[in-house]
């Protein structure tokens, strides 16, 4: 099937990839053997014969030889500056690695270094650029910085303050970013408390204009509702071994006041036109978040794509409410796989088995985005897909392809929706940006567990090649 907005007066394509398996991941499920790119946009996804007329003297033609093309990966929760400063270390790596039975030492975000990792604009720039090179090498063409702002100006890592945001602004103005970045502002402390008065003041003081909205978009605000279950901090209807049920992180004299403040923060951000991403893990806190969004939407309907981050203990009824409210769920399957034993240790096996209901969220119609939370985990989305597949359990016989497509959607189409950008990115369609990845093999022909072995050969952002494996091997 040919999808094209070809205009003969527009001249030849700058880039053509042909002779492979092109997965457009569009609503029609378009598959082709070739894709053509002109002026940063997809011109056509179709057959080799269909792209032939678009090949001119100046066209770079890449022979896929059976390799695959998919839309660029959007890691919708990735701490870029922190990753760039820390890599190749990751927080889970430092905690004992891939699922070793180490004692849980604390919230992964709280792995405070002895000295700040970033103390100057130069160090911020170097970290962002390093994360960009790493992202390009993995096929990541968009990511969300989930929390940068004044709340972390005195933070222990130095990775989340205004300094870092200013450097993103500078790099965007210089057109020096190689991935499109969405930012959630942070008005409180990362993984810590926030206070309604300063939240509202900082909300009102935020300048969101970046001058390069396709490359750097300050979309909204991150709010920390609660901590995480292994620390007995997720606010839940269940009971921890010590009889407690967790709490909210938002400041307040008692739980009622903390809940009221959380609701007011969500409502204030919504009214100001900010997307709200809430770090919420307990069933109770997620219930409150969904209800606060329901009230905000009833008072002033707006398509802001609010979403829950992590969502460990989200209840099935809350998933239905989230779907009705057009709320997203942003899950890190690798964290589920690694921390489920700790969760079982504090809330029991049944709670662990019910946690991170990825399949149920999809079935309920919630827009599910998968992400790495890097450098908590490695930013390798191929490992993220393998982990999600493992977490979901084996698909029904014959549903393997459907499973892989759903997981690829959760790294492309769904996060574009989270970004409010599905009209121009997330799938390979004529007129959308040419953000794409060449994989050494068609992901629909490999088991998810084997996807991490499929090499990323080429990454294109905005029609420009930002990574080539062959060149990287030589260089
Ligand atoms: Zn995070």
Short mmCIF file of C-alpha atoms and ligand atoms in Angstrom, two decimals:
data_model
loop_
_atom_site.label_atom_id
_atom_site.label_comp_id
_atom_site.label_asym_id
_atom_site.label_seq_id
_atom_site.Cartn_x
_atom_site.Cartn_y
_atom_site.Cartn_z
CA UNK A 1 0.00 0.00 0.00
CA UNK A 2 1.35 3.41 -0.90
CA UNK A 3 1.06 6.36 1.46
CA UNK A 4 2.26 9.53 -0.20
CA UNK A 5 1.79 13.24 -0.38
CA UNK A 6 4.21 13.41 -3.26
CA UNK A 7 4.24 16.63 -5.18
CA UNK A 8 6.13 16.37 -8.47
CA UNK A 9 7.24 19.98 -8.22
CA UNK A 10 9.08 19.22 -5.00
CA UNK A 11 11.99 17.44 -6.65
CA UNK A 12 13.93 14.35 -5.61
CA UNK A 13 14.22 12.93 -2.13
CA UNK A 14 17.36 13.59 -0.12
CA UNK A 15 17.30 10.15 1.46
CA UNK A 16 15.79 6.86 0.32
CA UNK A 17 15.96 3.60 2.20
CA UNK A 18 14.83 0.59 0.18
CA UNK A 19 14.83 -3.18 0.02
CA UNK A 20 13.75 -3.84 3.59
CA UNK A 21 10.81 -4.08 5.95
CA UNK A 22 9.40 -0.64 6.75
CA UNK A 23 6.97 -0.58 9.65
CA UNK A 24 5.13 2.74 9.57
CA UNK A 25 3.27 2.03 12.84
CA UNK A 26 0.48 4.25 11.53
CA UNK A 27 -3.18 3.59 12.26
CA UNK A 28 -3.58 1.72 8.96
CA UNK A 29 -0.71 -0.64 9.81
CA UNK A 30 1.17 0.33 6.66
CA UNK A 31 4.15 -1.81 5.72
CA UNK A 32 6.42 -1.12 2.82
CA UNK A 33 9.85 -2.02 1.54
CA UNK A 34 11.03 1.57 1.16
CA UNK A 35 10.75 5.05 2.59
CA UNK A 36 11.69 8.41 1.06
CA UNK A 37 12.65 11.56 2.97
CA UNK A 38 12.71 15.15 1.77
CA UNK A 39 13.39 18.31 3.76
CA UNK A 40 13.21 16.49 7.05
CA UNK A 41 9.86 14.91 6.35
CA UNK A 42 8.64 11.51 5.23
CA UNK A 43 7.47 11.76 1.62
CA UNK A 44 6.39 8.21 1.01
CA UNK A 45 6.28 4.75 2.54
CA UNK A 46 5.75 2.15 -0.14
CA UNK A 47 7.45 -0.28 -2.49
CA UNK A 48 10.90 0.06 -4.04
CA UNK A 49 9.20 0.78 -7.39
CA UNK A 50 7.13 3.54 -5.84
CA UNK A 51 10.15 5.39 -4.42
CA UNK A 52 12.16 5.03 -7.66
CA UNK A 53 10.84 8.27 -9.24
CA UNK A 54 11.96 10.17 -6.13
CA UNK A 55 15.60 9.13 -6.56
CA UNK A 56 17.68 11.86 -8.17
CA UNK A 57 21.37 12.58 -8.64
CA UNK A 58 21.72 14.00 -5.14
CA UNK A 59 19.66 11.34 -3.35
CA UNK A 60 21.47 9.22 -0.81
CA UNK A 61 20.15 5.68 -1.30
CA UNK A 62 20.61 3.20 1.52
CA UNK A 63 20.13 -0.45 0.60
CA UNK A 64 18.46 -2.12 3.53
CA UNK A 65 19.14 -5.66 2.32
CA UNK A 66 16.25 -6.98 4.35
CA UNK A 67 16.85 -4.82 7.39
CA UNK A 68 13.97 -2.98 9.05
CA UNK A 69 12.95 0.65 9.43
CA UNK A 70 10.76 1.74 12.32
CA UNK A 71 9.85 5.21 13.63
CA UNK A 72 12.42 6.78 15.93
CA UNK A 73 12.22 5.65 19.54
CA UNK A 74 10.73 8.07 22.06
CA UNK A 75 11.98 7.30 25.58
CA UNK A 76 9.23 9.14 27.40
CA UNK A 77 10.94 9.17 30.82
CA UNK A 78 14.71 9.56 30.58
CA UNK A 79 16.85 11.86 32.72
CA UNK A 80 19.17 13.02 29.94
CA UNK A 81 21.61 15.21 31.84
CA UNK A 82 21.85 12.72 34.71
CA UNK A 83 22.36 9.87 32.24
CA UNK A 84 25.04 11.79 30.37
CA UNK A 85 26.87 12.56 33.60
CA UNK A 86 26.64 9.04 35.01
CA UNK A 87 26.92 6.70 32.02
CA UNK A 88 28.12 3.95 31.73
CA UNK A 89 27.02 3.58 35.33
CA UNK A 90 23.35 3.08 36.08
CA UNK A 91 21.62 3.21 39.44
CA UNK A 92 20.52 -0.41 39.35
CA UNK A 93 23.99 -1.39 38.20
CA UNK A 94 25.41 0.32 41.29
CA UNK A 95 22.81 -1.42 43.46
CA UNK A 96 23.96 -4.87 42.49
CA UNK A 97 23.02 -5.25 38.89
CA UNK A 98 20.52 -7.21 36.96
CA UNK A 99 18.16 -8.56 39.57
CA UNK A 100 20.71 -9.74 42.09
CA UNK A 101 19.09 -10.26 45.47
CA UNK A 102 20.69 -7.25 47.08
CA UNK A 103 19.03 -5.42 49.95
CA UNK A 104 16.96 -2.53 48.72
CA UNK A 105 18.98 0.51 49.68
CA UNK A 106 16.50 3.23 48.89
CA UNK A 107 14.73 5.05 46.15
CA UNK A 108 16.78 4.63 42.97
CA UNK A 109 16.54 8.37 42.36
CA UNK A 110 18.15 9.03 45.74
CA UNK A 111 21.52 7.55 44.83
CA UNK A 112 23.21 10.81 45.78
CA UNK A 113 26.85 11.06 44.75
CA UNK A 114 29.56 12.30 47.12
CA UNK A 115 29.90 15.43 45.01
CA UNK A 116 27.49 16.92 42.47
CA UNK A 117 27.91 15.48 38.98
CA UNK A 118 27.11 18.80 37.32
CA UNK A 119 28.32 22.12 38.76
CA UNK A 120 28.69 24.36 35.70
CA UNK A 121 27.05 25.21 32.40
CA UNK A 122 29.94 23.47 30.63
CA UNK A 123 29.37 20.26 32.55
CA UNK A 124 25.64 20.45 31.88
CA UNK A 125 26.30 20.90 28.18
CA UNK A 126 28.75 18.01 28.07
CA UNK A 127 26.29 15.72 29.87
CA UNK A 128 23.39 16.63 27.58
CA UNK A 129 25.49 16.13 24.46
CA UNK A 130 26.82 12.83 25.77
CA UNK A 131 23.28 11.62 26.45
CA UNK A 132 22.38 12.75 22.94
CA UNK A 133 25.15 10.65 21.39
CA UNK A 134 24.10 7.66 23.48
CA UNK A 135 20.46 8.18 22.50
CA UNK A 136 21.35 8.41 18.82
CA UNK A 137 23.35 5.18 19.03
CA UNK A 138 20.24 3.47 20.40
CA UNK A 139 17.77 4.90 17.88
CA UNK A 140 16.22 7.28 20.41
CA UNK A 141 15.02 10.39 18.56
CA UNK A 142 12.85 11.93 21.30
CA UNK A 143 12.90 11.81 25.06
CA UNK A 144 11.26 13.44 28.05
CA UNK A 145 13.39 15.03 30.78
CA UNK A 146 11.02 14.25 33.64
CA UNK A 147 11.83 17.02 36.08
CA UNK A 148 14.09 20.04 35.65
CA UNK A 149 13.69 23.28 37.49
CA UNK A 150 14.17 25.49 40.51
CA UNK A 151 13.12 22.80 42.99
CA UNK A 152 16.47 21.08 42.36
CA UNK A 153 18.75 24.10 42.18
CA UNK A 154 20.45 22.94 45.36
CA UNK A 155 20.07 19.25 44.54
CA UNK A 156 22.75 16.71 45.44
CA UNK A 157 23.44 15.57 41.87
CA UNK A 158 23.30 18.99 40.20
CA UNK A 159 21.57 17.23 37.29
CA UNK A 160 18.06 18.69 37.56
CA UNK A 161 18.34 22.40 38.31
CA UNK A 162 17.68 25.50 36.22
CA UNK A 163 21.30 25.44 35.07
CA UNK A 164 20.56 22.28 33.09
CA UNK A 165 17.36 23.66 31.61
CA UNK A 166 19.20 26.82 30.54
CA UNK A 167 21.76 24.67 28.73
CA UNK A 168 19.00 22.76 26.94
CA UNK A 169 17.63 26.12 25.83
CA UNK A 170 21.04 27.18 24.55
CA UNK A 171 21.58 23.91 22.66
CA UNK A 172 18.11 24.12 21.10
CA UNK A 173 18.79 27.68 19.96
CA UNK A 174 22.06 26.49 18.39
CA UNK A 175 20.19 23.58 16.74
CA UNK A 176 22.73 21.34 18.45
CA UNK A 177 20.31 18.77 19.92
CA UNK A 178 20.18 15.40 18.16
CA UNK A 179 17.00 14.29 19.88
CA UNK A 180 13.75 16.16 20.44
CA UNK A 181 13.35 16.91 24.14
CA UNK A 182 10.16 17.37 26.14
CA UNK A 183 10.60 18.85 29.61
CA UNK A 184 8.49 18.57 32.72
CA UNK A 185 9.32 21.36 35.16
CA UNK A 186 10.15 20.54 38.74
CA UNK A 187 8.96 22.96 41.40
CA UNK A 188 9.74 20.76 44.39
CA UNK A 189 12.55 18.31 45.14
CA UNK A 190 13.09 15.24 42.93
CA UNK A 191 11.65 12.27 44.83
CA UNK A 192 10.92 14.63 47.66
CA UNK A 193 8.39 17.05 49.02
CA UNK A 194 6.78 19.96 47.27
CA UNK A 195 4.80 22.77 48.82
CA UNK A 196 1.67 24.36 47.36
CA UNK A 197 2.71 28.00 47.83
CA UNK A 198 6.07 27.75 46.10
CA UNK A 199 4.59 25.37 43.51
CA UNK A 200 2.03 27.97 42.47
CA UNK A 201 4.55 30.83 42.52
CA UNK A 202 7.03 28.88 40.37
CA UNK A 203 4.24 27.74 38.03
CA UNK A 204 3.29 31.35 37.40
CA UNK A 205 6.92 32.39 36.94
CA UNK A 206 7.74 29.73 34.33
CA UNK A 207 8.61 30.90 30.82
CA UNK A 208 7.72 28.02 28.52
CA UNK A 209 8.69 29.51 25.17
CA UNK A 210 11.87 27.93 23.77
CA UNK A 211 11.96 29.31 20.24
CA UNK A 212 12.45 25.74 18.88
CA UNK A 213 9.26 23.91 19.86
CA UNK A 214 10.01 20.88 17.65
CA UNK A 215 13.31 20.36 19.51
CA UNK A 216 12.68 21.60 23.01
CA UNK A 217 9.23 21.85 24.48
CA UNK A 218 8.47 22.74 28.07
CA UNK A 219 5.27 20.76 28.23
CA UNK A 220 4.32 20.74 31.84
CA UNK A 221 5.23 19.87 35.37
CA UNK A 222 6.27 16.80 37.31
CA UNK A 223 4.67 16.31 40.71
CA UNK A 224 5.77 13.69 43.22
CA UNK A 225 2.63 12.28 44.84
CA UNK A 226 4.28 9.51 46.82
CA UNK A 227 7.44 7.43 47.14
CA UNK A 228 7.84 3.77 46.25
CA UNK A 229 6.51 0.54 47.80
CA UNK A 230 9.84 -1.03 48.85
CA UNK A 231 10.50 2.06 51.00
CA UNK A 232 6.97 1.70 52.50
CA UNK A 233 6.18 5.08 50.94
CA UNK A 234 3.57 4.26 48.29
CA UNK A 235 0.21 5.45 49.61
CA UNK A 236 -1.94 2.33 49.47
CA UNK A 237 -5.14 0.71 50.69
CA UNK A 238 -2.94 -2.24 51.68
CA UNK A 239 -0.79 -2.49 54.81
CA UNK A 240 2.98 -2.70 55.12
CA UNK A 241 4.51 -5.11 57.68
CA UNK A 242 4.76 -2.28 60.25
CA UNK A 243 1.04 -1.53 59.92
CA UNK A 244 1.55 1.69 57.99
CA UNK A 245 0.02 2.46 54.57
CA UNK A 246 2.41 4.99 53.13
CA UNK A 247 1.84 8.69 52.68
CA UNK A 248 1.85 11.58 50.25
CA UNK A 249 5.05 13.56 49.67
CA UNK A 250 3.24 16.86 49.23
CA UNK A 251 3.64 19.14 52.25
CA UNK A 252 0.75 19.40 54.69
CA UNK A 253 -0.01 19.09 58.40
CA UNK A 254 -1.94 15.84 57.97
CA UNK A 255 -2.91 13.46 55.18
CA UNK A 256 -6.13 15.38 54.43
CA UNK A 257 -4.18 18.60 53.95
CA UNK A 258 -1.54 16.84 51.86
CA UNK A 259 -4.23 15.36 49.61
CA UNK A 260 -5.93 18.74 49.26
CA UNK A 261 -2.62 20.35 48.29
CA UNK A 262 -1.92 17.65 45.70
CA UNK A 263 -5.36 18.22 44.18
CA UNK A 264 -4.78 21.98 44.10
CA UNK A 265 -1.41 21.57 42.41
CA UNK A 266 -2.96 19.44 39.67
CA UNK A 267 -5.82 21.85 39.22
CA UNK A 268 -3.54 24.93 39.15
CA UNK A 269 -1.22 23.33 36.59
CA UNK A 270 -4.16 22.23 34.43
CA UNK A 271 -5.68 25.71 34.48
CA UNK A 272 -2.31 27.20 33.51
CA UNK A 273 -2.20 24.88 30.47
CA UNK A 274 0.56 22.66 31.85
CA UNK A 275 0.64 18.94 31.21
CA UNK A 276 0.90 17.14 34.56
CA UNK A 277 3.08 14.04 34.96
CA UNK A 278 2.58 12.64 38.44
CA UNK A 279 5.08 10.27 40.01
CA UNK A 280 2.57 8.02 41.77
CA UNK A 281 2.99 4.40 42.77
CA UNK A 282 0.34 3.65 45.41
CA UNK A 283 -3.22 2.71 44.48
CA UNK A 284 -4.58 5.45 46.77
CA UNK A 285 -2.41 8.22 45.42
CA UNK A 286 -3.20 7.24 41.81
CA UNK A 287 -6.92 7.27 42.65
CA UNK A 288 -6.59 10.82 43.97
CA UNK A 289 -4.59 11.91 40.93
CA UNK A 290 -7.21 10.53 38.52
CA UNK A 291 -10.00 12.13 40.53
CA UNK A 292 -8.19 15.48 40.61
CA UNK A 293 -7.77 15.30 36.83
CA UNK A 294 -11.48 14.48 36.48
CA UNK A 295 -12.36 17.60 38.46
CA UNK A 296 -9.89 19.77 36.53
CA UNK A 297 -11.24 18.50 33.20
CA UNK A 298 -14.83 19.06 34.29
CA UNK A 299 -14.04 22.64 35.26
CA UNK A 300 -11.97 23.48 32.16
CA UNK A 301 -11.73 20.78 29.45
CA UNK A 302 -8.33 20.73 27.72
CA UNK A 303 -6.26 18.14 25.85
CA UNK A 304 -3.18 18.26 28.05
CA UNK A 305 -2.39 14.51 28.18
CA UNK A 306 -1.85 14.28 31.92
CA UNK A 307 -0.27 11.01 32.97
CA UNK A 308 0.79 8.78 35.82
CA UNK A 309 4.47 7.89 36.06
CA UNK A 310 5.38 4.40 37.38
CA UNK A 311 1.86 3.46 38.53
CA UNK A 312 3.06 0.36 40.42
CA UNK A 313 -0.12 -0.44 42.36
CA UNK A 314 -2.73 1.18 40.11
CA UNK A 315 -6.17 -0.36 40.65
CA UNK A 316 -8.14 -1.80 37.74
CA UNK A 317 -11.05 0.65 38.32
CA UNK A 318 -8.59 3.53 38.22
CA UNK A 319 -7.30 2.32 34.86
CA UNK A 320 -10.83 2.59 33.48
CA UNK A 321 -11.15 6.11 34.88
CA UNK A 322 -7.79 7.05 33.36
CA UNK A 323 -8.90 5.77 29.96
CA UNK A 324 -12.10 7.85 30.15
CA UNK A 325 -10.03 10.91 31.10
CA UNK A 326 -7.53 10.35 28.27
CA UNK A 327 -4.75 9.98 30.86
CA UNK A 328 -1.59 8.10 30.00
CA UNK A 329 0.41 5.59 32.01
CA UNK A 330 4.19 5.66 31.85
CA UNK A 331 5.79 2.42 33.02
CA UNK A 332 9.33 1.09 33.25
CA UNK A 333 8.96 -2.66 32.77
CA UNK A 334 12.59 -3.27 33.72
CA UNK A 335 11.94 -1.74 37.15
CA UNK A 336 8.91 -4.02 37.52
CA UNK A 337 10.98 -7.09 36.75
CA UNK A 338 13.84 -6.04 39.05
CA UNK A 339 11.85 -4.79 42.03
CA UNK A 340 8.86 -7.18 42.10
CA UNK A 341 10.63 -9.35 44.71
CA UNK A 342 11.05 -6.30 46.98
CA UNK A 343 7.43 -5.36 46.46
CA UNK A 344 6.36 -8.90 47.35
CA UNK A 345 8.53 -8.64 50.45
CA UNK A 346 6.63 -5.64 51.81
CA UNK A 347 3.10 -6.12 50.45
CA UNK A 348 2.91 -9.83 49.63
CA UNK A 349 3.00 -11.98 46.52
CA UNK A 350 -0.54 -11.11 45.51
CA UNK A 351 0.19 -7.38 45.45
CA UNK A 352 3.33 -8.03 43.41
CA UNK A 353 1.40 -10.16 40.93
CA UNK A 354 -1.19 -7.37 40.53
CA UNK A 355 1.38 -4.61 40.19
CA UNK A 356 2.30 -2.79 36.97
CA UNK A 357 -0.77 -4.09 35.07
CA UNK A 358 0.62 -3.36 31.61
CA UNK A 359 -1.67 -5.72 29.70
CA UNK A 360 -4.71 -4.56 31.69
CA UNK A 361 -3.88 -0.92 30.97
CA UNK A 362 -3.76 -1.65 27.25
CA UNK A 363 -7.01 -3.62 27.47
CA UNK A 364 -8.66 -0.75 29.35
CA UNK A 365 -7.69 1.65 26.57
CA UNK A 366 -5.11 3.61 28.55
CA UNK A 367 -2.38 5.13 26.38
CA UNK A 368 0.61 3.14 27.63
CA UNK A 369 4.12 4.49 27.20
CA UNK A 370 7.13 2.40 28.14
CA UNK A 371 10.33 4.13 29.20
CA UNK A 372 13.69 3.52 30.85
CA UNK A 373 13.92 6.09 33.65
CA UNK A 374 17.60 6.07 32.64
CA UNK A 375 20.06 6.18 34.29
CA UNK A 376 17.98 4.24 36.82
CA UNK A 377 18.00 1.56 34.12
CA UNK A 378 19.97 1.45 30.89
CA UNK A 379 18.30 3.58 28.19
CA UNK A 380 18.24 0.56 25.87
CA UNK A 381 14.61 0.31 24.73
CA UNK A 382 15.27 -3.15 23.29
CA UNK A 383 15.84 -4.34 26.85
CA UNK A 384 12.71 -2.44 27.86
CA UNK A 385 10.64 -4.34 25.31
CA UNK A 386 12.15 -7.66 26.40
CA UNK A 387 11.35 -6.80 30.04
CA UNK A 388 7.77 -5.75 29.23
CA UNK A 389 7.19 -8.96 27.31
CA UNK A 390 8.59 -11.01 30.18
CA UNK A 391 6.47 -9.08 32.68
CA UNK A 392 3.29 -9.62 30.62
CA UNK A 393 3.88 -13.35 30.25
CA UNK A 394 3.68 -15.33 27.04
CA UNK A 395 1.12 -14.02 24.52
CA UNK A 396 -1.61 -16.29 23.24
CA UNK A 397 -0.41 -18.55 20.43
CA UNK A 398 -0.53 -16.58 17.20
CA UNK A 399 -0.55 -13.22 19.02
CA UNK A 400 3.24 -12.77 19.03
CA UNK A 401 3.22 -10.19 16.24
CA UNK A 402 0.40 -8.24 17.87
CA UNK A 403 2.41 -8.21 21.12
CA UNK A 404 5.56 -6.86 19.46
CA UNK A 405 3.56 -4.20 17.64
CA UNK A 406 1.90 -3.12 20.91
CA UNK A 407 5.31 -2.83 22.60
CA UNK A 408 6.77 -0.87 19.68
CA UNK A 409 3.75 1.45 19.83
CA UNK A 410 4.52 2.05 23.52
CA UNK A 411 7.94 3.42 22.50
CA UNK A 412 6.80 5.45 19.48
CA UNK A 413 3.13 6.25 18.87
CA UNK A 414 1.99 6.38 22.51
CA UNK A 415 4.80 8.67 23.73
CA UNK A 416 4.19 10.98 20.74
CA UNK A 417 0.67 11.18 22.07
CA UNK A 418 2.04 11.85 25.57
CA UNK A 419 3.98 14.72 23.95
CA UNK A 420 0.80 16.02 22.29
CA UNK A 421 2.75 15.56 19.05
CA UNK A 422 1.03 12.62 17.35
CA UNK A 423 0.08 14.86 14.42
CA UNK A 424 3.72 15.21 13.38
CA UNK A 425 5.84 12.44 14.95
CA UNK A 426 5.67 8.89 16.31
CA UNK A 427 4.87 7.07 13.05
CA UNK A 428 6.23 7.10 9.51
CA UNK A 429 3.61 8.89 7.46
CA UNK A 430 3.83 11.39 4.62
CA UNK A 431 4.28 14.85 6.06
CA UNK A 432 5.48 13.66 9.48
CA UNK A 433 9.05 14.27 10.58
CA UNK A 434 11.63 11.82 9.30
CA UNK A 435 12.72 10.43 12.67
CA UNK A 436 13.54 6.79 12.05
CA UNK A 437 15.75 3.86 12.97
CA UNK A 438 17.27 1.10 10.87
CA UNK A 439 17.45 -2.21 12.74
CA UNK A 440 19.60 -5.12 11.61
CA UNK A 441 16.53 -7.38 11.57
CA UNK A 442 12.75 -7.05 11.33
CA UNK A 443 11.51 -6.91 14.95
CA UNK A 444 8.38 -8.82 13.90
CA UNK A 445 10.57 -11.81 13.10
CA UNK A 446 12.38 -12.03 16.45
CA UNK A 447 11.18 -12.93 19.92
CA UNK A 448 11.16 -9.95 22.33
CA UNK A 449 13.78 -11.68 24.48
CA UNK A 450 16.12 -11.64 21.47
CA UNK A 451 15.46 -8.02 20.51
CA UNK A 452 18.45 -6.73 22.54
CA UNK A 453 20.68 -8.66 20.11
CA UNK A 454 19.25 -6.83 17.09
CA UNK A 455 21.69 -4.04 16.27
CA UNK A 456 20.70 -0.42 15.73
CA UNK A 457 22.39 0.33 12.40
CA UNK A 458 21.30 3.88 11.63
CA UNK A 459 19.40 6.70 13.30
CA UNK A 460 17.82 9.60 11.43
CA UNK A 461 16.37 12.67 13.13
CA UNK A 462 14.61 15.36 11.12
CA UNK A 463 15.93 13.74 7.94
CA UNK A 464 19.56 13.93 9.13
CA UNK A 465 21.67 10.88 9.90
CA UNK A 466 22.80 11.24 13.53
CA UNK A 467 24.22 7.76 14.00
CA UNK A 468 25.65 5.09 11.71
CA UNK A 469 26.92 1.87 13.24
CA UNK A 470 29.39 1.18 10.44
CA UNK A 471 30.88 4.65 10.81
CA UNK A 472 30.96 4.25 14.58
CA UNK A 473 32.79 0.92 14.26
CA UNK A 474 35.36 2.45 11.94
CA UNK A 475 35.69 5.64 13.95
ZN1 LIG B 1 12.66 9.16 36.92
#
